[in-house]
XYZ file of C-alpha atoms in Angstrom:
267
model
C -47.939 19.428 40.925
C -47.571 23.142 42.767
C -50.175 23.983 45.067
C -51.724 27.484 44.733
C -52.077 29.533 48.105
C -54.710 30.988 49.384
C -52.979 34.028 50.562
C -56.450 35.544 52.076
C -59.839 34.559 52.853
C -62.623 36.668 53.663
C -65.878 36.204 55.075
C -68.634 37.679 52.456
C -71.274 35.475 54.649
C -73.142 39.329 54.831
C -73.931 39.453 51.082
C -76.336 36.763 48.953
C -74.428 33.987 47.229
C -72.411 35.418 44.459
C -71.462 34.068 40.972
C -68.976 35.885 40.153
C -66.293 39.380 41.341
C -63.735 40.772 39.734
C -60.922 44.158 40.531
C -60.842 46.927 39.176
C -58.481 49.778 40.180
C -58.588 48.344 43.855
C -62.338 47.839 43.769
C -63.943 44.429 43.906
C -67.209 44.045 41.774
C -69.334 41.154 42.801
C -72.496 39.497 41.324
C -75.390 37.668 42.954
C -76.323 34.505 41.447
C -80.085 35.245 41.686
C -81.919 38.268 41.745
C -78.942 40.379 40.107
C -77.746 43.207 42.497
C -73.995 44.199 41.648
C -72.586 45.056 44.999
C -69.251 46.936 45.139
C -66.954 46.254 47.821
C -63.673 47.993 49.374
C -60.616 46.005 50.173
C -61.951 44.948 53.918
C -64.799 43.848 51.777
C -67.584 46.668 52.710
C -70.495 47.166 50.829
C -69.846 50.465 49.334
C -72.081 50.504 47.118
C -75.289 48.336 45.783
C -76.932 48.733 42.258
C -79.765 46.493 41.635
C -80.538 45.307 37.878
C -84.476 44.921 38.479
C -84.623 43.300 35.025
C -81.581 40.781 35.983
C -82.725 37.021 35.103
C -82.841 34.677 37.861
C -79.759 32.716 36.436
C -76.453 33.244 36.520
C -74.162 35.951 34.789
C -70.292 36.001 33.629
C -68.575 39.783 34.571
C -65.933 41.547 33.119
C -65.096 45.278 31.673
C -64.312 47.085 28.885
C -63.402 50.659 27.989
C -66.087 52.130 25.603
C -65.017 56.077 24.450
C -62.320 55.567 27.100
C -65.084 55.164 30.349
C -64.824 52.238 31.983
C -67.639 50.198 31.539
C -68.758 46.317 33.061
C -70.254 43.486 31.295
C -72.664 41.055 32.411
C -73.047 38.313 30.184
C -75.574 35.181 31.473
C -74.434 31.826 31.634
C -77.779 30.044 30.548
C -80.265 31.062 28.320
C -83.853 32.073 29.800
C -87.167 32.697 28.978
C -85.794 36.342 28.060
C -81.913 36.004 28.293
C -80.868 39.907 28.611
C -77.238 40.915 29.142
C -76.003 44.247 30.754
C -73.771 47.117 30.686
C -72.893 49.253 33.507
C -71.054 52.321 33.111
C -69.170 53.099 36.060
C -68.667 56.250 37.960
C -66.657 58.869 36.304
C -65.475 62.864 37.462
C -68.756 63.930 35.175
C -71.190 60.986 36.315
C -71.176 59.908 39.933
C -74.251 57.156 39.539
C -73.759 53.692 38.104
C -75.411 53.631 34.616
C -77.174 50.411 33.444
C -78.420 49.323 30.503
C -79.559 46.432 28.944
C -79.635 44.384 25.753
C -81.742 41.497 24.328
C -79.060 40.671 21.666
C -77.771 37.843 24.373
C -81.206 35.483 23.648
C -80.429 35.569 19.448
C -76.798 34.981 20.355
C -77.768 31.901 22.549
C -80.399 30.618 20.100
C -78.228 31.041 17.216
C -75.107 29.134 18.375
C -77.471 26.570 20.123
C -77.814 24.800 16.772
C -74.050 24.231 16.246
C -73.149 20.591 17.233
C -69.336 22.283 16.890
C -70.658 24.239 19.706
C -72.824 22.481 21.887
C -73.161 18.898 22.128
C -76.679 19.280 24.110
C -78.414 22.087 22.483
C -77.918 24.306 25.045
C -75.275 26.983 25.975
C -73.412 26.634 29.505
C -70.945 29.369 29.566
C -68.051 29.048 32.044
C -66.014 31.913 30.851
C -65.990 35.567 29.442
C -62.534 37.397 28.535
C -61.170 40.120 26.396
C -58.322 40.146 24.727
C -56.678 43.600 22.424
C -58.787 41.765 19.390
C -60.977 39.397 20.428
C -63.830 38.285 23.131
C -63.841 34.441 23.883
C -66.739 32.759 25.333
C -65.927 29.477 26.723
C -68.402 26.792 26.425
C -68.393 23.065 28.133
C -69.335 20.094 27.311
C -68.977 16.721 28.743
C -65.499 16.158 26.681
C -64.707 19.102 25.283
C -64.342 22.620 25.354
C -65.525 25.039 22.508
C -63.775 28.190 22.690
C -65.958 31.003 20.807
C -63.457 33.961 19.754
C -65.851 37.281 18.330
C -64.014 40.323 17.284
C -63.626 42.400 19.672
C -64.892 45.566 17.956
C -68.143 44.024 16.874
C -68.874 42.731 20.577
C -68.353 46.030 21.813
C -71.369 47.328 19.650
C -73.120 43.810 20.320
C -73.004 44.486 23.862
C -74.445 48.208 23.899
C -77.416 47.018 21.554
C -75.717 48.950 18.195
C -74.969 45.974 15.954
C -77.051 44.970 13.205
C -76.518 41.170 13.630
C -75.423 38.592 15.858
C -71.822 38.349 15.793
C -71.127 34.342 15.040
C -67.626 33.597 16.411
C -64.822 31.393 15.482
C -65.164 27.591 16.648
C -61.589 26.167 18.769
C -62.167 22.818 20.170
C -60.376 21.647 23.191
C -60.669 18.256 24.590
C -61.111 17.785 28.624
C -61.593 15.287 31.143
C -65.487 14.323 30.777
C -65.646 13.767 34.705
C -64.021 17.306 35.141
C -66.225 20.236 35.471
C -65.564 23.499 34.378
C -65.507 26.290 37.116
C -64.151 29.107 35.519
C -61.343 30.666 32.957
C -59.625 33.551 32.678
C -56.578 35.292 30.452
C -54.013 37.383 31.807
C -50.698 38.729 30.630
C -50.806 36.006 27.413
C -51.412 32.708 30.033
C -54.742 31.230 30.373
C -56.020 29.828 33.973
C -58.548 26.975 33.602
C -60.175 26.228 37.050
C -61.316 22.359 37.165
C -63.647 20.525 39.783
C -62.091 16.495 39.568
C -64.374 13.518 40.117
C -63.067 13.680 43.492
C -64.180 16.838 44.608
C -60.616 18.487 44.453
C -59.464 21.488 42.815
C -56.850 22.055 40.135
C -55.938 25.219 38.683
C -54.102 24.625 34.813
C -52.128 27.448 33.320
C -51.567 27.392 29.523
C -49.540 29.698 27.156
C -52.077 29.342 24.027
C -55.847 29.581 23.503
C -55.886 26.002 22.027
C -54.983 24.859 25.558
C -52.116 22.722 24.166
C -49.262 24.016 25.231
C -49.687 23.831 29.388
C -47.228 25.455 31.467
C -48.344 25.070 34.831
C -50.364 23.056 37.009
C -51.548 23.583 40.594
C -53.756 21.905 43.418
C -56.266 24.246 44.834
C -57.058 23.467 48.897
C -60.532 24.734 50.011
C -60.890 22.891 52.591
C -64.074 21.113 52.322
C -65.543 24.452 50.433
C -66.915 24.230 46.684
C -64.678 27.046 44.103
C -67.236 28.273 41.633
C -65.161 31.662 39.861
C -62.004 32.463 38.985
C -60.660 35.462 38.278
C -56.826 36.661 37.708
C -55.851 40.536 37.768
C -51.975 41.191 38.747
C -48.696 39.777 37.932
C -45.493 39.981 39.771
C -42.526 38.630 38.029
C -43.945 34.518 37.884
C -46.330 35.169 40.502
C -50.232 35.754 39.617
C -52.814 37.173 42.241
C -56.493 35.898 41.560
C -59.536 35.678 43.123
C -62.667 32.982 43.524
C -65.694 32.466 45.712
C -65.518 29.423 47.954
C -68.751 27.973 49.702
C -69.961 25.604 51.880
C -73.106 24.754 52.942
C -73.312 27.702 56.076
C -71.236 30.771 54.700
C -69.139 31.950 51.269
C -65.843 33.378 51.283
C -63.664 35.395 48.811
C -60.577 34.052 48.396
C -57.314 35.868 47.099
C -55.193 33.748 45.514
C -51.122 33.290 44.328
C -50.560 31.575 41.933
C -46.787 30.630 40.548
C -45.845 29.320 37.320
């Protein structure tokens, strides 16, 4: 087994306990896990900007982006569903609009109660997200259970109107069932360049990091320890390639301060 390096680790101790972050263009995005306030952060990890999302449940949200019209745009998806499960969409800054536009969307509570009654889906009733990515044609949710994985693949057109409150329905996506290691937990999954990252808690407290070449998870190509040192890894997120090498990021806590941690990753 490789073991992924944590190339750099920086203190975000200043900021509330984040979910999730993602880059941009050079620009980290980061999400509380309560009281949702999207902070934006330069590469010494600044607050350069904070944009609160008053109607933001007190749960936690999956981030990503998307171009709509060719602007840049971020989704916030939530996790869980709540009393009144909204999910947002921030337009960012462009030369025409300097603010941060956000808007939000109830569609996310009919898309949680619908899929809640698939057993294909959800084993419990419930939805517990641990993943959000967009590929050219498609947007897959990824969905644990205690032995399995359901990977939910919507087309990508009709999430794109889902997601700005302009579709008629719900879309209902196509089922792919994965098995996993019921005493592994889920922390977070992510596509890049055609490989697929799966970030797994063991029964042991450790870390492993699995790299696949398909969306079934079947064909695995890598597979990496991840040392945090007595921390807990709750994100991942992968955004630039080099040759073999990958740079990600996650959020690593302990019980006194969080840290964002840049990773390299080698397959």
């Amino acid at each position: 087994m490789k073991t992924t390096t944590i190339i750099k680790q920086g203190d975000i101790s200043h900021l509330p306990e984040l979910s999730a972050a993602i880059v941009l263009n050079g620009v980290i995005y980061s999400i509380t896990a309560k009281n949702l306030t999207l902070y934006v952060l330069n590469q010494n990890l600044q607050v350069v900007k904070q944009v609160d999302i008053p109607e933001g449940q007190d749960c936690e949200y999956l981030i990503n982006h998307l171009n709509i019209n060719g602007y840049p745009h971020l989704v916030l998806f939530p996790k869980t569903q709540t009393n009144n499960t909204l999910s947002f969409l921030i337009k960012l800054p462009t030369k025409f609009n300097r603010d941060f536009l956000v808007f939000s969307t109830q569609g996310a509570a009919d898309f949680f109660r619908l899929l809640s009654y698939n057993e294909d889906i959800t084993t419990s009733g419930a939805l517990n997200l641990k993943g959000m990515f967009f590929l050219p044609e498609k947007a897959i949710f990824v969905q644990e259970n205690k032995a399995s994985l359901a990977l939910l693949s919507a087309d990508m057109d009709e999430i794109t109107e889902f997601v700005q409150g302009h579709a008629a329905g719900i879309p209902f996506p196509v089922i792919k069932k994965t098995s996993k290691d019921p005493n592994a937990a889920v922390k977070g999954m992510w596509n890049f360049h055609n490989n697929y990252f799966l970030l797994l808690e063991t029964p042991e407290g450790k870390y492993q990091i699995k790299v696949y070449s398909d969306l079934e998870l079947t064909k695995k190509t890598a597979q990496h320890s991840l040392p945090v040192d007595n921390k807990q890894a709750t994100f991942l997120h992968i955004y630039e390639k080099d040759n073999d090498t990958y740079v990600g990021l996650t959020i690593l806590k302990n019980s006194e301060k969080q840290f964002l941690g840049m990773l390299e990753i080698t397959i």
